[in-house]
Coordinates of C-alpha atoms in Angstrom, one line a residue:
M1353 CA -12.0 -41.9 29.4
T1354 CA -12.9 -40.6 33.1
V1355 CA -12.8 -43.0 35.7
N1356 CA -14.0 -43.2 39.3
F1357 CA -12.1 -45.5 42.3
N1358 CA -13.6 -43.6 44.6
K1359 CA -15.2 -47.2 45.4
A1360 CA -15.1 -49.4 48.2
F1361 CA -13.9 -53.0 47.5
T1362 CA -16.3 -55.4 47.9
D1363 CA -16.5 -59.2 49.6
G1364 CA -17.8 -62.3 47.3
A1365 CA -21.1 -60.9 48.7
G1366 CA -20.6 -57.6 47.4
N1367 CA -20.8 -56.2 50.8
P1368 CA -18.5 -53.5 51.2
L1369 CA -15.4 -54.9 52.7
E1370 CA -14.8 -51.8 55.3
S1371 CA -11.4 -52.4 56.7
S1372 CA -9.6 -52.1 53.6
P1373 CA -8.6 -48.6 51.6
N1374 CA -10.8 -47.8 48.9
I1375 CA -9.4 -48.6 45.7
G1376 CA -8.2 -45.2 44.3
T1377 CA -6.2 -45.3 47.7
A1378 CA -5.3 -49.0 47.1
I1379 CA -3.9 -48.5 43.2
A1380 CA -2.4 -45.1 44.0
T1381 CA -0.4 -47.3 46.7
R1382 CA 0.6 -49.6 44.6
L1383 CA 1.6 -47.8 41.9
F1384 CA 3.5 -45.0 43.8
N1385 CA 5.6 -48.5 45.4
L1386 CA 6.1 -50.1 41.7
D1387 CA 9.2 -51.2 41.6
K1388 CA 9.1 -55.1 40.0
M1389 CA 6.4 -56.4 37.6
D1390 CA 6.6 -60.0 36.7
G1391 CA 9.8 -60.1 38.9
V1392 CA 12.3 -57.8 37.2
C1393 CA 12.4 -54.2 38.2
V1394 CA 10.7 -51.9 36.0
S1395 CA 11.9 -49.3 33.4
A1396 CA 12.5 -45.9 34.4
D1397 CA 9.8 -44.5 32.7
E1398 CA 7.9 -47.2 33.6
K1399 CA 9.0 -45.7 37.1
Y1400 CA 7.6 -42.3 36.7
R1401 CA 5.0 -43.0 34.3
A1402 CA 3.3 -44.7 37.9
Y1403 CA 4.4 -42.0 40.1
S1404 CA 2.4 -39.5 37.4
L1405 CA -0.5 -41.9 37.7
S1406 CA -0.4 -42.6 41.5
R1407 CA -0.3 -38.4 41.9
R1408 CA -3.4 -38.5 40.0
F1409 CA -5.5 -41.1 41.5
S1410 CA -4.0 -39.0 44.9
D1411 CA -5.7 -36.1 43.3
S1412 CA -8.9 -36.5 42.2
P1413 CA -9.6 -40.1 42.5
D1414 CA -13.0 -39.7 41.8
A1415 CA -12.2 -38.2 38.0
V1416 CA -9.1 -40.2 37.3
N1417 CA -8.9 -39.5 33.3
L1418 CA -6.8 -42.3 31.5
T1419 CA -5.4 -43.0 28.0
T1420 CA -6.0 -46.5 26.6
E1421 CA -2.5 -47.2 27.1
E1422 CA -2.5 -45.8 31.1
A1423 CA -5.5 -48.1 31.7
A1424 CA -3.6 -50.8 30.0
F1425 CA -0.3 -50.1 32.0
I1426 CA -2.5 -50.2 35.5
K1427 CA -4.7 -53.7 34.0
K1428 CA -0.6 -54.9 34.3
V1429 CA 0.3 -53.3 37.8
C1430 CA -2.8 -54.6 39.5
A1431 CA -2.9 -57.9 37.8
D1432 CA 1.2 -58.5 39.2
T1433 CA 0.1 -56.9 42.5
F1434 CA -3.3 -58.0 43.9
T1435 CA -5.9 -60.6 44.3
A1436 CA -8.5 -62.3 41.8
G1437 CA -11.3 -60.5 43.7
A1438 CA -9.3 -57.4 44.1
Y1439 CA -8.4 -57.0 40.3
G1440 CA -11.8 -58.0 39.2
Q1441 CA -13.5 -55.2 40.5
I1442 CA -10.8 -52.5 39.3
V1443 CA -10.9 -53.9 35.6
D1444 CA -14.6 -54.0 35.8
L1445 CA -14.3 -50.0 36.9
I1446 CA -11.7 -49.7 34.2
E1447 CA -14.2 -51.5 31.2
G1448 CA -17.2 -50.3 32.8

């Protein structure tokens, strides 16, 4: 699946949050800095997967091609690091 993450986060009323990075940039940053999930250090393989995904987000945030497994990994990372509002918007993009 190809997903466009080059979108602004919105507030509860659906207004763009001008002061925050766009969704793709925020996810790329979280993936690039991934160290722990659920308080547990991630494996070397997971770190490399996160790094590789972060590069794809940075290179082309408007057309990120994801496998089902990669989408599940991103949702897991985002669930651990984003607020409910931001996480919901990310899931809506992935599942939309």
